[in-house]
Amino acid sequence: MKTELLNLIYKASPMQKKKIEAHFLEIPKMEVELESFLNEYKKFMDIENISLPDLANAYKQMLDQFAFTRKEFVTSGQYLTSSQSDAFSDIYDNEEYMTNYMLALALSQFLWKHHYLIYNFYKSSIINLNQESNILEVGSGHGLFLFEMLKGKNSVNNIDIVDISKSSIRMTRNIIKSINENILENINFINIDINKYTSEITYDYIIIAEVIEHVENPLKILKNLYSLLSDDGEIFVTTCVNCPAIDHIYLFENVGQIQDLIEEAGFEIKTELSVPSEDKSEKYIKKFKVDISYAAILKKRSNR
């Protein structure tokens, strides 16, 4: 599967060959894990009736979108989309568009070095996660974070998934189904804006990956999550700096702005990782606004 998929990608996007092969050469485990992922993903693809050409085409569409938004961002210094309502109507409520977008982003976790490193940072954060934990995922997207968490598990305590997109909920449900359909009975899918979500329980572990750059007021979301987190709980959060995409709204111009937002919401950073999309000097990254992926494990600040 891996060789066939890569050949399809290289045929559609010849410049990707050099980039991807360079990443595989630098981190050989990326190529190994891509093959393992595709073998596991096959059952989900069958449920969704997705072929390898479909996956390659979705990836090509995402590359074209990113190239366009990057060009516009360099010229204007702003993201194209400014409101959540526009992002919802154009993308999140568009089943075909959203499905392709999520397929491509899932694949990028194993093709792009900075996405791969962030994904591995996440995997290290869940190694010792208690199976009895109450878990909340905000914006499940392509479903890979729960996919990784639930592999090999026969049961879970309670998992709540909140997502504004029906397409993401469908994909997440199906990717969990591809692992173990019986687990679904303890997983609740809530199709709602996180700002409108309330819960009678608190959560021991919250995942909010690639969400806060998609909203107009990320501080409001983080403060809401503070109230939903147990006193000893942790939050896994990811976002990005200077990262134009068709549905990105809130622009972080540097990592410091993310850290300040986290502190303002009442959290402290337990551990964090910042990875630029290009292996360039700090001066180059700043000058040319190279996008940076950021991830952190948060806990409630003790002296708040």
Tab-separated table of C-alpha atoms in Angstrom:
chain	number	residue	atom	x	y	z
A	1	MET	CA	0.000	0.000	0.000
A	2	LYS	CA	2.733	2.428	0.945
A	3	THR	CA	4.620	2.183	-2.359
A	4	GLU	CA	1.441	2.450	-4.421
A	5	LEU	CA	0.237	5.488	-2.487
A	6	LEU	CA	3.591	7.274	-2.672
A	7	ASN	CA	3.792	6.662	-6.415
A	8	LEU	CA	0.321	8.176	-6.813
A	9	ILE	CA	1.355	11.219	-4.751
A	10	TYR	CA	4.629	11.674	-6.648
A	11	LYS	CA	2.834	11.442	-9.987
A	12	ALA	CA	0.310	14.104	-8.974
A	13	SER	CA	2.818	16.290	-7.094
A	14	PRO	CA	6.383	15.636	-8.333
A	15	MET	CA	7.932	18.155	-5.920
A	16	GLN	CA	6.675	16.095	-2.985
A	17	LYS	CA	9.033	13.244	-3.859
A	18	LYS	CA	12.158	15.149	-2.851
A	19	LYS	CA	10.573	16.514	0.321
A	20	ILE	CA	9.101	13.238	1.541
A	21	GLU	CA	12.186	11.181	0.718
A	22	ALA	CA	14.351	13.699	2.588
A	23	HIS	CA	12.139	13.278	5.670
A	24	PHE	CA	12.316	9.484	5.413
A	25	LEU	CA	16.103	9.665	5.090
A	26	GLU	CA	16.402	11.888	8.164
A	27	ILE	CA	13.896	9.887	10.240
A	28	PRO	CA	13.668	6.341	8.801
A	29	LYS	CA	10.987	5.466	11.355
A	30	MET	CA	8.592	7.796	9.512
A	31	GLU	CA	8.499	5.493	6.508
A	32	VAL	CA	8.065	2.408	8.692
A	33	GLU	CA	5.206	4.019	10.602
A	34	LEU	CA	3.557	5.208	7.379
A	35	GLU	CA	3.360	1.605	6.194
A	36	SER	CA	2.035	0.450	9.570
A	37	PHE	CA	-0.530	3.248	9.604
A	38	LEU	CA	-1.815	2.429	6.120
A	39	ASN	CA	-2.218	-1.245	7.033
A	40	GLU	CA	-4.288	-0.237	10.085
A	41	TYR	CA	-6.144	2.508	8.181
A	42	LYS	CA	-7.259	0.094	5.461
A	43	LYS	CA	-10.266	-1.118	7.446
A	44	PHE	CA	-11.419	2.471	8.009
A	45	MET	CA	-10.937	3.225	4.308
A	46	ASP	CA	-13.098	0.222	3.445
A	47	ILE	CA	-15.854	1.429	5.800
A	48	GLU	CA	-15.716	4.883	4.197
A	49	ASN	CA	-15.351	3.426	0.668
A	50	ILE	CA	-12.072	5.298	0.124
A	51	SER	CA	-9.422	4.075	-2.321
A	52	LEU	CA	-5.707	4.871	-2.451
A	53	PRO	CA	-6.264	7.190	-5.454
A	54	ASP	CA	-8.915	8.987	-3.376
A	55	LEU	CA	-6.376	9.429	-0.583
A	56	ALA	CA	-3.703	10.711	-2.992
A	57	ASN	CA	-6.175	13.126	-4.615
A	58	ALA	CA	-7.235	14.477	-1.224
A	59	TYR	CA	-3.594	15.069	-0.367
A	60	LYS	CA	-3.013	16.875	-3.680
A	61	GLN	CA	-6.045	19.111	-3.055
A	62	MET	CA	-4.690	20.052	0.366
A	63	LEU	CA	-1.278	20.898	-1.093
A	64	ASP	CA	-2.912	23.184	-3.664
A	65	GLN	CA	-5.001	24.874	-0.966
A	66	PHE	CA	-1.982	25.421	1.265
A	67	ALA	CA	0.063	26.847	-1.619
A	68	PHE	CA	-2.718	29.316	-2.412
A	69	THR	CA	-3.269	30.424	1.185
A	70	ARG	CA	0.488	30.733	1.779
A	71	LYS	CA	0.831	33.008	-1.249
A	72	GLU	CA	-2.032	35.211	-0.064
A	73	PHE	CA	-0.645	35.299	3.482
A	74	VAL	CA	2.816	36.412	2.366
A	75	THR	CA	1.208	39.267	0.436
A	76	SER	CA	-1.343	40.423	3.013
A	77	GLY	CA	0.055	39.223	6.337
A	78	GLN	CA	-3.436	38.006	7.243
A	79	TYR	CA	-5.422	34.796	7.034
A	80	LEU	CA	-8.070	34.577	4.328
A	81	THR	CA	-10.925	33.544	6.609
A	82	SER	CA	-11.951	35.868	9.419
A	83	SER	CA	-15.142	34.348	10.823
A	84	GLN	CA	-16.182	30.969	12.188
A	85	SER	CA	-19.509	31.188	10.367
A	86	ASP	CA	-17.718	31.368	7.011
A	87	ALA	CA	-15.457	28.446	7.912
A	88	PHE	CA	-18.491	26.408	8.970
A	89	SER	CA	-20.555	27.031	5.834
A	90	ASP	CA	-17.642	26.672	3.395
A	91	ILE	CA	-15.796	23.761	5.006
A	92	TYR	CA	-17.089	22.081	8.172
A	93	ASP	CA	-20.654	21.735	6.852
A	94	ASN	CA	-19.456	20.617	3.410
A	95	GLU	CA	-19.197	16.832	3.663
A	96	GLU	CA	-17.095	16.170	0.565
A	97	TYR	CA	-14.682	19.020	1.234
A	98	MET	CA	-14.321	18.224	4.931
A	99	THR	CA	-13.788	14.502	4.306
A	100	ASN	CA	-10.992	15.118	1.806
A	101	TYR	CA	-9.385	17.715	4.043
A	102	MET	CA	-9.329	15.365	7.043
A	103	LEU	CA	-8.004	12.448	4.983
A	104	ALA	CA	-5.121	14.593	3.779
A	105	LEU	CA	-4.323	15.928	7.250
A	106	ALA	CA	-4.313	12.397	8.639
A	107	LEU	CA	-1.839	11.338	5.983
A	108	SER	CA	0.380	14.354	6.662
A	109	GLN	CA	1.105	13.012	10.173
A	110	PHE	CA	3.357	10.455	8.486
A	111	LEU	CA	4.650	12.462	5.512
A	112	TRP	CA	5.636	15.800	7.050
A	113	LYS	CA	8.403	15.859	9.620
A	114	HIS	CA	6.877	18.598	11.791
A	115	HIS	CA	3.476	16.881	11.888
A	116	TYR	CA	5.111	13.526	12.613
A	117	LEU	CA	7.073	14.925	15.562
A	118	ILE	CA	3.954	16.550	17.029
A	119	TYR	CA	2.009	13.298	16.641
A	120	ASN	CA	4.768	11.381	18.428
A	121	PHE	CA	4.777	13.996	21.186
A	122	TYR	CA	1.082	13.210	21.647
A	123	LYS	CA	1.718	9.450	21.707
A	124	SER	CA	4.268	9.896	24.483
A	125	SER	CA	1.695	11.859	26.519
A	126	ILE	CA	-0.831	9.013	26.598
A	127	ILE	CA	1.478	6.118	27.433
A	128	ASN	CA	0.627	6.181	31.137
A	129	LEU	CA	-2.963	7.375	30.791
A	130	ASN	CA	-5.243	5.616	33.272
A	131	GLN	CA	-7.834	3.460	31.517
A	132	GLU	CA	-10.458	4.666	34.009
A	133	SER	CA	-9.928	8.309	33.049
A	134	ASN	CA	-12.738	10.524	31.823
A	135	ILE	CA	-11.602	11.847	28.445
A	136	LEU	CA	-12.820	14.736	26.309
A	137	GLU	CA	-11.732	15.447	22.767
A	138	VAL	CA	-12.584	18.828	21.295
A	139	GLY	CA	-12.566	18.840	17.495
A	140	SER	CA	-11.771	15.203	16.704
A	141	GLY	CA	-11.092	16.055	13.051
A	142	HIS	CA	-9.625	13.022	11.288
A	143	GLY	CA	-9.949	10.855	14.415
A	144	LEU	CA	-6.293	9.797	14.583
A	145	PHE	CA	-5.706	10.961	18.145
A	146	LEU	CA	-8.434	8.682	19.488
A	147	PHE	CA	-7.358	5.998	17.015
A	148	GLU	CA	-3.908	5.985	18.616
A	149	MET	CA	-5.305	6.096	22.145
A	150	LEU	CA	-7.740	3.212	21.649
A	151	LYS	CA	-5.606	0.757	19.685
A	152	GLY	CA	-5.380	-2.529	21.551
A	153	LYS	CA	-8.035	-1.574	24.121
A	154	ASN	CA	-11.083	-3.732	24.702
A	155	SER	CA	-12.929	-1.223	26.878
A	156	VAL	CA	-12.917	2.436	27.919
A	157	ASN	CA	-14.487	4.262	30.847
A	158	ASN	CA	-16.003	7.387	29.341
A	159	ILE	CA	-15.030	9.425	26.306
A	160	ASP	CA	-16.918	12.484	25.106
A	161	ILE	CA	-16.225	13.893	21.647
A	162	VAL	CA	-17.362	17.423	20.810
A	163	ASP	CA	-17.110	18.595	17.211
A	164	ILE	CA	-18.960	21.192	15.164
A	165	SER	CA	-18.601	19.104	11.991
A	166	LYS	CA	-20.901	16.152	11.325
A	167	SER	CA	-18.320	14.857	8.849
A	168	SER	CA	-15.614	14.728	11.516
A	169	ILE	CA	-17.948	12.927	13.899
A	170	ARG	CA	-18.770	10.376	11.193
A	171	MET	CA	-15.109	9.798	10.392
A	172	THR	CA	-14.149	9.527	14.062
A	173	ARG	CA	-16.971	7.073	14.720
A	174	ASN	CA	-15.872	4.947	11.765
A	175	ILE	CA	-12.194	4.978	12.657
A	176	ILE	CA	-13.072	3.781	16.160
A	177	LYS	CA	-15.379	1.184	14.626
A	178	SER	CA	-12.429	-0.047	12.561
A	179	ILE	CA	-10.545	-0.804	15.799
A	180	ASN	CA	-13.283	-2.272	17.963
A	181	GLU	CA	-16.966	-1.609	17.423
A	182	ASN	CA	-17.787	-2.609	21.012
A	183	ILE	CA	-15.887	0.406	22.385
A	184	LEU	CA	-18.408	2.748	20.759
A	185	GLU	CA	-20.978	2.102	23.469
A	186	ASN	CA	-18.887	4.103	25.959
A	187	ILE	CA	-18.144	6.969	23.596
A	188	ASN	CA	-20.489	9.940	23.284
A	189	PHE	CA	-20.502	12.052	20.115
A	190	ILE	CA	-21.790	15.600	20.579
A	191	ASN	CA	-22.268	17.739	17.472
A	192	ILE	CA	-22.000	21.209	19.002
A	193	ASP	CA	-19.743	24.248	19.255
A	194	ILE	CA	-17.416	23.733	22.245
A	195	ASN	CA	-18.342	27.202	23.524
A	196	LYS	CA	-21.888	25.916	24.062
A	197	TYR	CA	-20.843	22.648	25.693
A	198	THR	CA	-21.369	22.000	29.398
A	199	SER	CA	-20.782	18.872	31.431
A	200	GLU	CA	-21.755	17.532	34.835
A	201	ILE	CA	-18.411	15.755	35.099
A	202	THR	CA	-14.834	16.969	34.888
A	203	TYR	CA	-12.228	15.346	32.685
A	204	ASP	CA	-8.866	13.810	33.534
A	205	TYR	CA	-7.487	14.245	30.029
A	206	ILE	CA	-8.601	16.665	27.310
A	207	ILE	CA	-7.418	16.664	23.708
A	208	ILE	CA	-7.752	19.874	21.709
A	209	ALA	CA	-5.574	19.431	18.640
A	210	GLU	CA	-5.507	21.967	15.822
A	211	VAL	CA	-8.578	23.841	17.039
A	212	ILE	CA	-7.753	27.176	18.643
A	213	GLU	CA	-6.401	28.661	15.411
A	214	HIS	CA	-9.808	27.899	13.857
A	215	VAL	CA	-11.797	30.185	16.160
A	216	GLU	CA	-12.216	33.905	16.717
A	217	ASN	CA	-11.672	33.768	20.484
A	218	PRO	CA	-9.311	30.957	21.565
A	219	LEU	CA	-9.060	32.371	25.090
A	220	LYS	CA	-12.769	31.741	25.623
A	221	ILE	CA	-12.352	28.086	24.671
A	222	LEU	CA	-9.329	27.585	26.927
A	223	LYS	CA	-11.148	29.153	29.866
A	224	ASN	CA	-14.103	26.854	29.233
A	225	LEU	CA	-11.757	23.869	29.213
A	226	TYR	CA	-10.245	25.040	32.484
A	227	SER	CA	-13.667	24.607	34.118
A	228	LEU	CA	-14.053	21.158	32.525
A	229	LEU	CA	-10.647	19.858	33.641
A	230	SER	CA	-10.209	17.987	36.917
A	231	ASP	CA	-7.767	19.508	39.403
A	232	ASP	CA	-5.098	16.932	38.552
A	233	GLY	CA	-6.048	16.625	34.896
A	234	GLU	CA	-4.010	17.435	31.807
A	235	ILE	CA	-4.753	18.982	28.433
A	236	PHE	CA	-2.977	18.101	25.203
A	237	VAL	CA	-3.148	21.131	22.941
A	238	THR	CA	-1.703	21.855	19.528
A	239	THR	CA	-1.845	24.916	17.307
A	240	CYS	CA	0.438	26.722	14.891
A	241	VAL	CA	2.254	29.969	14.137
A	242	ASN	CA	2.071	31.781	10.779
A	243	CYS	CA	0.178	28.844	9.359
A	244	PRO	CA	-2.283	29.944	6.676
A	245	ALA	CA	-5.000	27.481	5.735
A	246	ILE	CA	-8.416	27.913	4.208
A	247	ASP	CA	-10.109	27.555	7.627
A	248	HIS	CA	-7.554	29.191	9.933
A	249	ILE	CA	-8.880	32.338	11.584
A	250	TYR	CA	-6.782	33.313	14.603
A	251	LEU	CA	-3.212	34.276	13.699
A	252	PHE	CA	-0.424	33.531	16.167
A	253	GLU	CA	2.662	35.399	14.991
A	254	ASN	CA	5.059	33.691	17.393
A	255	VAL	CA	5.168	30.954	20.016
A	256	GLY	CA	5.263	33.540	22.801
A	257	GLN	CA	1.722	34.638	21.936
A	258	ILE	CA	0.500	31.062	22.390
A	259	GLN	CA	2.283	30.736	25.723
A	260	ASP	CA	0.806	34.040	26.927
A	261	LEU	CA	-2.698	32.886	25.967
A	262	ILE	CA	-2.220	29.624	27.867
A	263	GLU	CA	-1.105	31.506	30.968
A	264	GLU	CA	-3.985	33.975	30.726
A	265	ALA	CA	-6.433	31.048	30.659
A	266	GLY	CA	-5.066	29.831	34.015
A	267	PHE	CA	-2.791	27.006	32.877
A	268	GLU	CA	0.864	26.237	33.225
A	269	ILE	CA	2.871	24.336	30.653
A	270	LYS	CA	4.108	20.973	31.842
A	271	THR	CA	6.032	20.239	28.658
A	272	GLU	CA	5.987	21.650	25.122
A	273	LEU	CA	7.355	21.213	21.617
A	274	SER	CA	7.787	23.703	18.761
A	275	VAL	CA	8.704	22.447	15.295
A	276	PRO	CA	9.091	24.670	12.196
A	277	SER	CA	8.012	23.212	8.868
A	278	GLU	CA	11.436	23.968	7.393
A	279	ASP	CA	14.901	23.277	8.782
A	280	LYS	CA	16.075	26.874	8.613
A	281	SER	CA	17.758	29.336	10.962
A	282	GLU	CA	15.685	31.238	13.505
A	283	LYS	CA	16.404	34.432	11.567
A	284	TYR	CA	15.121	32.898	8.318
A	285	ILE	CA	11.999	31.478	9.994
A	286	LYS	CA	11.140	34.858	11.472
A	287	LYS	CA	11.865	36.833	8.307
A	288	PHE	CA	9.881	34.615	5.947
A	289	LYS	CA	7.142	33.704	8.464
A	290	VAL	CA	7.781	29.988	8.185
A	291	ASP	CA	4.938	28.117	9.855
A	292	ILE	CA	5.624	26.454	13.195
A	293	SER	CA	3.681	23.593	14.738
A	294	TYR	CA	3.279	23.842	18.518
A	295	ALA	CA	2.130	21.293	21.092
A	296	ALA	CA	1.980	21.334	24.887
A	297	ILE	CA	0.735	19.417	27.880
A	298	LEU	CA	-1.096	21.800	30.229
A	299	LYS	CA	-2.260	21.563	33.808
A	300	LYS	CA	-4.059	23.996	36.070
A	301	ARG	CA	-1.742	26.619	37.530
A	302	SER	CA	-1.339	25.836	41.224
A	303	ASN	CA	-1.129	29.442	42.453
A	304	ARG	CA	-4.069	30.778	40.458
